[in-house]
């Protein structure tokens, strides 16, 4: 099953069941087309936080000249970083390098703490696509990565939430910029899988319904340019698309 959040023509925020065959979402007996200019597709969740994982693909660690970690590397993106499918993301001005990073994102379905890996999938509502837009200029100068990772619009999410049964265990993860493939991998190449990540994260903090875990990016990150169109496609979920504006 697929779920979508949207703003209807009257301006109300709704959540309904999405049909990929017709590209429509149903709510209250009505159907709304994603292509309708009076319907705004919203990020499929409204998280209190996004817990991100660094260097969770060995090839990405290698391309940055870093070692593979012996435990998940965690950092946070706040709610202001969320952007939606179809948005134009305005990134910080005056930077030499703002990168794309395709990510397989996990959406939490219930409040949880101290979850064992064996039970971790019980707290998962589903999966979606994310682009971990990264300001390398400041990321490389600071330890907490607030300027580098937490700026407005730094976490486009969407377009929909797919329940786990819709998404293969080896689901492909691909990113395209202006139609050209830049990243191509699959979730089986993660160093730490989803249950392991949930167990580690909930050892330290409580996850709330709607919170997101961004599971890391594969090899192939690169610099964005003004006017770029970015697509993040995850097998079984769909394709998140957004544009980029550099002031």
PDB file of C-alpha atoms in Angstrom:
ATOM      1  CA  UNK A   1       0.000   0.000   0.000  1.00  0.00           C
ATOM      2  CA  UNK A   2       1.046   3.587  -0.643  1.00  0.00           C
ATOM      3  CA  UNK A   3       0.154   6.676   1.386  1.00  0.00           C
ATOM      4  CA  UNK A   4       0.491  10.315   0.358  1.00  0.00           C
ATOM      5  CA  UNK A   5       0.124  13.700   2.018  1.00  0.00           C
ATOM      6  CA  UNK A   6      -1.171  16.590  -0.015  1.00  0.00           C
ATOM      7  CA  UNK A   7      -2.850  19.977   0.132  1.00  0.00           C
ATOM      8  CA  UNK A   8      -6.227  19.828  -1.591  1.00  0.00           C
ATOM      9  CA  UNK A   9      -7.672  22.631  -3.786  1.00  0.00           C
ATOM     10  CA  UNK A  10      -9.338  24.148  -0.708  1.00  0.00           C
ATOM     11  CA  UNK A  11      -5.967  24.432   1.036  1.00  0.00           C
ATOM     12  CA  UNK A  12      -6.522  21.644   3.583  1.00  0.00           C
ATOM     13  CA  UNK A  13      -3.740  19.161   4.325  1.00  0.00           C
ATOM     14  CA  UNK A  14      -4.938  15.612   3.754  1.00  0.00           C
ATOM     15  CA  UNK A  15      -3.483  12.105   3.840  1.00  0.00           C
ATOM     16  CA  UNK A  16      -4.843   9.308   1.690  1.00  0.00           C
ATOM     17  CA  UNK A  17      -4.148   6.123  -0.206  1.00  0.00           C
ATOM     18  CA  UNK A  18      -2.093   6.621  -3.349  1.00  0.00           C
ATOM     19  CA  UNK A  19      -2.647   4.606  -6.530  1.00  0.00           C
ATOM     20  CA  UNK A  20       0.541   4.491  -8.649  1.00  0.00           C
ATOM     21  CA  UNK A  21      -1.384   3.138 -11.636  1.00  0.00           C
ATOM     22  CA  UNK A  22      -3.492   6.305 -11.906  1.00  0.00           C
ATOM     23  CA  UNK A  23      -1.182   8.739 -10.076  1.00  0.00           C
ATOM     24  CA  UNK A  24      -4.071   9.729  -7.809  1.00  0.00           C
ATOM     25  CA  UNK A  25      -4.650   9.877  -4.071  1.00  0.00           C
ATOM     26  CA  UNK A  26      -8.028   9.092  -2.476  1.00  0.00           C
ATOM     27  CA  UNK A  27      -9.447  10.851   0.559  1.00  0.00           C
ATOM     28  CA  UNK A  28     -12.999  11.044   1.896  1.00  0.00           C
ATOM     29  CA  UNK A  29     -14.542   9.492  -1.190  1.00  0.00           C
ATOM     30  CA  UNK A  30     -12.768  11.913  -3.562  1.00  0.00           C
ATOM     31  CA  UNK A  31      -9.775  11.316  -5.812  1.00  0.00           C
ATOM     32  CA  UNK A  32      -7.101  13.905  -6.520  1.00  0.00           C
ATOM     33  CA  UNK A  33      -4.578  13.737  -9.358  1.00  0.00           C
ATOM     34  CA  UNK A  34      -0.962  14.470  -8.497  1.00  0.00           C
ATOM     35  CA  UNK A  35      -0.782  16.302 -11.816  1.00  0.00           C
ATOM     36  CA  UNK A  36      -3.589  18.708 -10.840  1.00  0.00           C
ATOM     37  CA  UNK A  37      -1.981  22.168 -10.474  1.00  0.00           C
ATOM     38  CA  UNK A  38      -4.399  22.889  -7.606  1.00  0.00           C
ATOM     39  CA  UNK A  39      -3.045  19.907  -5.618  1.00  0.00           C
ATOM     40  CA  UNK A  40       0.268  20.286  -3.788  1.00  0.00           C
ATOM     41  CA  UNK A  41       2.144  17.078  -3.071  1.00  0.00           C
ATOM     42  CA  UNK A  42       3.671  17.266   0.415  1.00  0.00           C
ATOM     43  CA  UNK A  43       6.420  15.261   2.040  1.00  0.00           C
ATOM     44  CA  UNK A  44       4.807  11.958   3.079  1.00  0.00           C
ATOM     45  CA  UNK A  45       5.635  12.564   6.734  1.00  0.00           C
ATOM     46  CA  UNK A  46       6.030  15.528   9.083  1.00  0.00           C
ATOM     47  CA  UNK A  47       8.922  14.376  11.271  1.00  0.00           C
ATOM     48  CA  UNK A  48      10.057  15.789  14.579  1.00  0.00           C
ATOM     49  CA  UNK A  49      13.571  14.849  13.469  1.00  0.00           C
ATOM     50  CA  UNK A  50      15.512  13.080  10.755  1.00  0.00           C
ATOM     51  CA  UNK A  51      18.260  10.780  12.012  1.00  0.00           C
ATOM     52  CA  UNK A  52      20.886  10.446   9.291  1.00  0.00           C
ATOM     53  CA  UNK A  53      23.572   7.824   8.864  1.00  0.00           C
ATOM     54  CA  UNK A  54      27.015   8.717   7.579  1.00  0.00           C
ATOM     55  CA  UNK A  55      29.231   6.423   5.491  1.00  0.00           C
ATOM     56  CA  UNK A  56      26.788   3.503   5.385  1.00  0.00           C
ATOM     57  CA  UNK A  57      28.018   2.387   1.957  1.00  0.00           C
ATOM     58  CA  UNK A  58      31.655   1.295   1.688  1.00  0.00           C
ATOM     59  CA  UNK A  59      32.033   2.748  -1.806  1.00  0.00           C
ATOM     60  CA  UNK A  60      30.867   6.182  -0.596  1.00  0.00           C
ATOM     61  CA  UNK A  61      33.304   6.095   2.332  1.00  0.00           C
ATOM     62  CA  UNK A  62      36.075   5.242  -0.137  1.00  0.00           C
ATOM     63  CA  UNK A  63      35.214   8.060  -2.555  1.00  0.00           C
ATOM     64  CA  UNK A  64      35.509  10.561   0.301  1.00  0.00           C
ATOM     65  CA  UNK A  65      38.769   8.997   1.520  1.00  0.00           C
ATOM     66  CA  UNK A  66      37.224   7.835   4.795  1.00  0.00           C
ATOM     67  CA  UNK A  67      37.370   4.546   6.655  1.00  0.00           C
ATOM     68  CA  UNK A  68      34.314   2.312   7.024  1.00  0.00           C
ATOM     69  CA  UNK A  69      32.880   2.950  10.513  1.00  0.00           C
ATOM     70  CA  UNK A  70      32.660   0.214  13.131  1.00  0.00           C
ATOM     71  CA  UNK A  71      29.297   1.529  14.339  1.00  0.00           C
ATOM     72  CA  UNK A  72      26.655   3.723  12.647  1.00  0.00           C
ATOM     73  CA  UNK A  73      27.656   7.379  12.394  1.00  0.00           C
ATOM     74  CA  UNK A  74      24.653   9.475  13.443  1.00  0.00           C
ATOM     75  CA  UNK A  75      23.725  13.083  12.817  1.00  0.00           C
ATOM     76  CA  UNK A  76      20.431  15.000  12.757  1.00  0.00           C
ATOM     77  CA  UNK A  77      18.427  17.130  10.366  1.00  0.00           C
ATOM     78  CA  UNK A  78      15.640  19.241  11.900  1.00  0.00           C
ATOM     79  CA  UNK A  79      12.067  19.668  10.590  1.00  0.00           C
ATOM     80  CA  UNK A  80      12.945  22.894   8.739  1.00  0.00           C
ATOM     81  CA  UNK A  81      15.100  20.808   6.382  1.00  0.00           C
ATOM     82  CA  UNK A  82      12.077  18.956   4.951  1.00  0.00           C
ATOM     83  CA  UNK A  83      11.121  19.759   1.358  1.00  0.00           C
ATOM     84  CA  UNK A  84       8.518  18.080  -0.835  1.00  0.00           C
ATOM     85  CA  UNK A  85       8.256  16.421  -4.215  1.00  0.00           C
ATOM     86  CA  UNK A  86       8.096  19.120  -6.874  1.00  0.00           C
ATOM     87  CA  UNK A  87       9.663  21.824  -4.730  1.00  0.00           C
ATOM     88  CA  UNK A  88      12.471  24.118  -5.763  1.00  0.00           C
ATOM     89  CA  UNK A  89      15.127  23.871  -3.062  1.00  0.00           C
ATOM     90  CA  UNK A  90      17.061  27.100  -2.509  1.00  0.00           C
ATOM     91  CA  UNK A  91      20.497  26.260  -1.130  1.00  0.00           C
ATOM     92  CA  UNK A  92      22.916  28.566   0.723  1.00  0.00           C
ATOM     93  CA  UNK A  93      24.534  31.205  -1.480  1.00  0.00           C
ATOM     94  CA  UNK A  94      28.246  31.723  -1.985  1.00  0.00           C
ATOM     95  CA  UNK A  95      29.296  28.093  -1.509  1.00  0.00           C
ATOM     96  CA  UNK A  96      31.740  26.241  -3.732  1.00  0.00           C
ATOM     97  CA  UNK A  97      30.076  22.847  -3.385  1.00  0.00           C
ATOM     98  CA  UNK A  98      26.516  21.795  -2.544  1.00  0.00           C
ATOM     99  CA  UNK A  99      26.172  18.028  -3.114  1.00  0.00           C
ATOM    100  CA  UNK A 100      23.366  15.601  -3.857  1.00  0.00           C
ATOM    101  CA  UNK A 101      23.060  12.364  -1.835  1.00  0.00           C
ATOM    102  CA  UNK A 102      20.327   9.831  -2.681  1.00  0.00           C
ATOM    103  CA  UNK A 103      19.055   8.026   0.410  1.00  0.00           C
ATOM    104  CA  UNK A 104      16.723   5.150   1.241  1.00  0.00           C
ATOM    105  CA  UNK A 105      14.572   6.643   4.009  1.00  0.00           C
ATOM    106  CA  UNK A 106      12.691   4.796   6.763  1.00  0.00           C
ATOM    107  CA  UNK A 107       9.556   6.333   8.309  1.00  0.00           C
ATOM    108  CA  UNK A 108       8.743   5.327  11.883  1.00  0.00           C
ATOM    109  CA  UNK A 109       5.160   4.334  12.686  1.00  0.00           C
ATOM    110  CA  UNK A 110       5.025   4.473  16.482  1.00  0.00           C
ATOM    111  CA  UNK A 111       6.787   5.972  19.465  1.00  0.00           C
ATOM    112  CA  UNK A 112       9.623   3.642  20.369  1.00  0.00           C
ATOM    113  CA  UNK A 113      12.737   3.318  22.521  1.00  0.00           C
ATOM    114  CA  UNK A 114      15.196   0.468  23.133  1.00  0.00           C
ATOM    115  CA  UNK A 115      13.965  -1.600  20.177  1.00  0.00           C
ATOM    116  CA  UNK A 116      15.715  -4.901  19.559  1.00  0.00           C
ATOM    117  CA  UNK A 117      16.837  -5.473  15.973  1.00  0.00           C
ATOM    118  CA  UNK A 118      14.677  -8.603  15.825  1.00  0.00           C
ATOM    119  CA  UNK A 119      11.572  -6.469  16.464  1.00  0.00           C
ATOM    120  CA  UNK A 120      12.636  -3.374  14.561  1.00  0.00           C
ATOM    121  CA  UNK A 121      10.402  -3.794  11.522  1.00  0.00           C
ATOM    122  CA  UNK A 122       7.358  -3.729  13.823  1.00  0.00           C
ATOM    123  CA  UNK A 123       7.894   0.017  14.355  1.00  0.00           C
ATOM    124  CA  UNK A 124       8.382   0.861  10.648  1.00  0.00           C
ATOM    125  CA  UNK A 125       5.481   2.526   8.833  1.00  0.00           C
ATOM    126  CA  UNK A 126       7.202   2.383   5.469  1.00  0.00           C
ATOM    127  CA  UNK A 127       9.873   3.722   3.177  1.00  0.00           C
ATOM    128  CA  UNK A 128      10.355   6.802   1.022  1.00  0.00           C
ATOM    129  CA  UNK A 129      13.024   8.630  -0.994  1.00  0.00           C
ATOM    130  CA  UNK A 130      15.274  11.375   0.330  1.00  0.00           C
ATOM    131  CA  UNK A 131      17.994  13.644  -0.991  1.00  0.00           C
ATOM    132  CA  UNK A 132      20.472  14.554   1.759  1.00  0.00           C
ATOM    133  CA  UNK A 133      21.453  17.911   0.221  1.00  0.00           C
ATOM    134  CA  UNK A 134      24.841  18.762   1.720  1.00  0.00           C
ATOM    135  CA  UNK A 135      26.776  22.015   2.010  1.00  0.00           C
ATOM    136  CA  UNK A 136      30.337  20.683   1.869  1.00  0.00           C
ATOM    137  CA  UNK A 137      31.985  24.072   2.427  1.00  0.00           C
ATOM    138  CA  UNK A 138      30.698  24.307   5.976  1.00  0.00           C
ATOM    139  CA  UNK A 139      30.420  20.580   6.655  1.00  0.00           C
ATOM    140  CA  UNK A 140      34.186  20.306   6.269  1.00  0.00           C
ATOM    141  CA  UNK A 141      34.736  23.150   8.759  1.00  0.00           C
ATOM    142  CA  UNK A 142      32.516  22.048  11.641  1.00  0.00           C
ATOM    143  CA  UNK A 143      31.922  18.977  13.781  1.00  0.00           C
ATOM    144  CA  UNK A 144      28.160  19.203  14.345  1.00  0.00           C
ATOM    145  CA  UNK A 145      27.281  19.865  10.657  1.00  0.00           C
ATOM    146  CA  UNK A 146      24.468  22.345  11.392  1.00  0.00           C
ATOM    147  CA  UNK A 147      25.477  24.657   8.543  1.00  0.00           C
ATOM    148  CA  UNK A 148      26.423  21.710   6.362  1.00  0.00           C
ATOM    149  CA  UNK A 149      23.321  19.546   6.767  1.00  0.00           C
ATOM    150  CA  UNK A 150      20.493  21.363   8.579  1.00  0.00           C
ATOM    151  CA  UNK A 151      19.714  24.360   6.370  1.00  0.00           C
ATOM    152  CA  UNK A 152      16.179  24.978   5.094  1.00  0.00           C
ATOM    153  CA  UNK A 153      15.126  22.474   2.420  1.00  0.00           C
ATOM    154  CA  UNK A 154      18.134  20.201   2.945  1.00  0.00           C
ATOM    155  CA  UNK A 155      16.000  17.046   3.115  1.00  0.00           C
ATOM    156  CA  UNK A 156      13.589  16.646   0.187  1.00  0.00           C
ATOM    157  CA  UNK A 157      11.333  13.643   0.946  1.00  0.00           C
ATOM    158  CA  UNK A 158       8.764  11.746  -1.093  1.00  0.00           C
ATOM    159  CA  UNK A 159       6.826  11.428  -3.190  1.00  0.00           C
ATOM    160  CA  UNK A 160       4.869   8.815  -1.191  1.00  0.00           C
ATOM    161  CA  UNK A 161       5.212   6.373   1.683  1.00  0.00           C
ATOM    162  CA  UNK A 162       5.399   2.723   0.601  1.00  0.00           C
ATOM    163  CA  UNK A 163       4.662   0.002   3.129  1.00  0.00           C
ATOM    164  CA  UNK A 164       7.531  -2.494   3.584  1.00  0.00           C
ATOM    165  CA  UNK A 165       5.768  -5.238   1.603  1.00  0.00           C
ATOM    166  CA  UNK A 166       5.952  -3.051  -1.524  1.00  0.00           C
ATOM    167  CA  UNK A 167       9.739  -2.616  -1.382  1.00  0.00           C
ATOM    168  CA  UNK A 168      12.213  -5.423  -2.233  1.00  0.00           C
ATOM    169  CA  UNK A 169      14.990  -6.298   0.203  1.00  0.00           C
ATOM    170  CA  UNK A 170      17.452  -5.482  -2.595  1.00  0.00           C
ATOM    171  CA  UNK A 171      15.592  -2.365  -3.780  1.00  0.00           C
ATOM    172  CA  UNK A 172      17.599  -0.248  -6.175  1.00  0.00           C
ATOM    173  CA  UNK A 173      18.564   3.310  -5.235  1.00  0.00           C
ATOM    174  CA  UNK A 174      19.272   5.693  -8.115  1.00  0.00           C
ATOM    175  CA  UNK A 175      19.831   9.420  -8.487  1.00  0.00           C
ATOM    176  CA  UNK A 176      19.666  11.388 -11.717  1.00  0.00           C
ATOM    177  CA  UNK A 177      20.584  15.013 -12.360  1.00  0.00           C
ATOM    178  CA  UNK A 178      18.975  16.515 -15.451  1.00  0.00           C
ATOM    179  CA  UNK A 179      18.208  12.971 -16.609  1.00  0.00           C
ATOM    180  CA  UNK A 180      21.779  11.679 -16.249  1.00  0.00           C
ATOM    181  CA  UNK A 181      22.355   8.848 -13.764  1.00  0.00           C
ATOM    182  CA  UNK A 182      24.861   9.846 -11.084  1.00  0.00           C
ATOM    183  CA  UNK A 183      24.259   7.228  -8.370  1.00  0.00           C
ATOM    184  CA  UNK A 184      23.112   3.629  -8.736  1.00  0.00           C
ATOM    185  CA  UNK A 185      23.198   1.005  -5.982  1.00  0.00           C
ATOM    186  CA  UNK A 186      20.786  -0.973  -3.795  1.00  0.00           C
ATOM    187  CA  UNK A 187      19.911  -1.329  -0.145  1.00  0.00           C
ATOM    188  CA  UNK A 188      21.764  -4.644   0.147  1.00  0.00           C
ATOM    189  CA  UNK A 189      25.022  -2.678  -0.082  1.00  0.00           C
ATOM    190  CA  UNK A 190      24.357  -0.904   3.213  1.00  0.00           C
ATOM    191  CA  UNK A 191      26.944  -1.661   5.872  1.00  0.00           C
ATOM    192  CA  UNK A 192      24.313  -1.471   8.626  1.00  0.00           C
ATOM    193  CA  UNK A 193      20.819  -2.641   7.681  1.00  0.00           C
ATOM    194  CA  UNK A 194      17.548  -1.068   8.795  1.00  0.00           C
ATOM    195  CA  UNK A 195      16.958  -3.247  11.911  1.00  0.00           C
ATOM    196  CA  UNK A 196      20.521  -2.635  13.097  1.00  0.00           C
ATOM    197  CA  UNK A 197      20.100   1.111  12.650  1.00  0.00           C
ATOM    198  CA  UNK A 198      16.809   1.186  14.554  1.00  0.00           C
ATOM    199  CA  UNK A 199      18.311  -0.773  17.438  1.00  0.00           C
ATOM    200  CA  UNK A 200      21.336   1.539  17.623  1.00  0.00           C
ATOM    201  CA  UNK A 201      19.362   4.786  17.364  1.00  0.00           C
ATOM    202  CA  UNK A 202      16.709   3.802  19.914  1.00  0.00           C
ATOM    203  CA  UNK A 203      19.411   2.858  22.397  1.00  0.00           C
ATOM    204  CA  UNK A 204      20.018   6.581  22.745  1.00  0.00           C
ATOM    205  CA  UNK A 205      16.836   8.426  21.801  1.00  0.00           C
ATOM    206  CA  UNK A 206      13.110   8.008  21.462  1.00  0.00           C
ATOM    207  CA  UNK A 207      11.729   7.956  17.943  1.00  0.00           C
ATOM    208  CA  UNK A 208       8.294   9.457  17.374  1.00  0.00           C
ATOM    209  CA  UNK A 209       5.650   8.546  14.770  1.00  0.00           C
ATOM    210  CA  UNK A 210       6.652  10.134  11.480  1.00  0.00           C
ATOM    211  CA  UNK A 211      10.336  10.423  12.317  1.00  0.00           C
ATOM    212  CA  UNK A 212      12.717   9.522   9.511  1.00  0.00           C
ATOM    213  CA  UNK A 213      15.925   7.516   9.389  1.00  0.00           C
ATOM    214  CA  UNK A 214      18.021   8.379   6.323  1.00  0.00           C
ATOM    215  CA  UNK A 215      20.168   5.305   5.813  1.00  0.00           C
ATOM    216  CA  UNK A 216      23.149   6.811   3.985  1.00  0.00           C
ATOM    217  CA  UNK A 217      24.150   7.387   0.388  1.00  0.00           C
ATOM    218  CA  UNK A 218      26.072   5.242  -2.110  1.00  0.00           C
ATOM    219  CA  UNK A 219      29.003   6.254  -4.280  1.00  0.00           C
ATOM    220  CA  UNK A 220      28.555   9.003  -6.826  1.00  0.00           C
ATOM    221  CA  UNK A 221      27.902  12.195  -4.886  1.00  0.00           C
ATOM    222  CA  UNK A 222      28.608  15.426  -6.741  1.00  0.00           C
ATOM    223  CA  UNK A 223      28.031  19.144  -6.914  1.00  0.00           C
ATOM    224  CA  UNK A 224      24.695  20.711  -7.790  1.00  0.00           C
ATOM    225  CA  UNK A 225      24.284  23.684 -10.122  1.00  0.00           C
ATOM    226  CA  UNK A 226      21.665  26.387 -10.303  1.00  0.00           C
ATOM    227  CA  UNK A 227      18.633  25.146 -12.244  1.00  0.00           C
ATOM    228  CA  UNK A 228      19.376  21.438 -11.848  1.00  0.00           C
ATOM    229  CA  UNK A 229      16.527  18.935 -11.680  1.00  0.00           C
ATOM    230  CA  UNK A 230      17.201  16.044  -9.303  1.00  0.00           C
ATOM    231  CA  UNK A 231      15.390  12.704  -9.281  1.00  0.00           C
ATOM    232  CA  UNK A 232      15.810  10.090  -6.546  1.00  0.00           C
ATOM    233  CA  UNK A 233      14.228   6.766  -7.473  1.00  0.00           C
ATOM    234  CA  UNK A 234      13.830   3.831  -5.111  1.00  0.00           C
ATOM    235  CA  UNK A 235      12.482   0.564  -6.432  1.00  0.00           C
ATOM    236  CA  UNK A 236       9.034  -0.104  -4.995  1.00  0.00           C
ATOM    237  CA  UNK A 237       8.582   3.494  -3.794  1.00  0.00           C
ATOM    238  CA  UNK A 238       8.703   5.803  -6.798  1.00  0.00           C
ATOM    239  CA  UNK A 239      10.619   8.896  -7.852  1.00  0.00           C
ATOM    240  CA  UNK A 240      11.178  12.039  -5.832  1.00  0.00           C
ATOM    241  CA  UNK A 241      11.842  15.063  -8.041  1.00  0.00           C
ATOM    242  CA  UNK A 242      12.898  18.582  -7.111  1.00  0.00           C
ATOM    243  CA  UNK A 243      14.672  21.537  -8.657  1.00  0.00           C
ATOM    244  CA  UNK A 244      17.631  23.468  -7.285  1.00  0.00           C
ATOM    245  CA  UNK A 245      18.118  27.213  -6.974  1.00  0.00           C
ATOM    246  CA  UNK A 246      21.464  28.749  -6.056  1.00  0.00           C
ATOM    247  CA  UNK A 247      21.052  32.479  -5.299  1.00  0.00           C
TER     248      UNK A 247
END
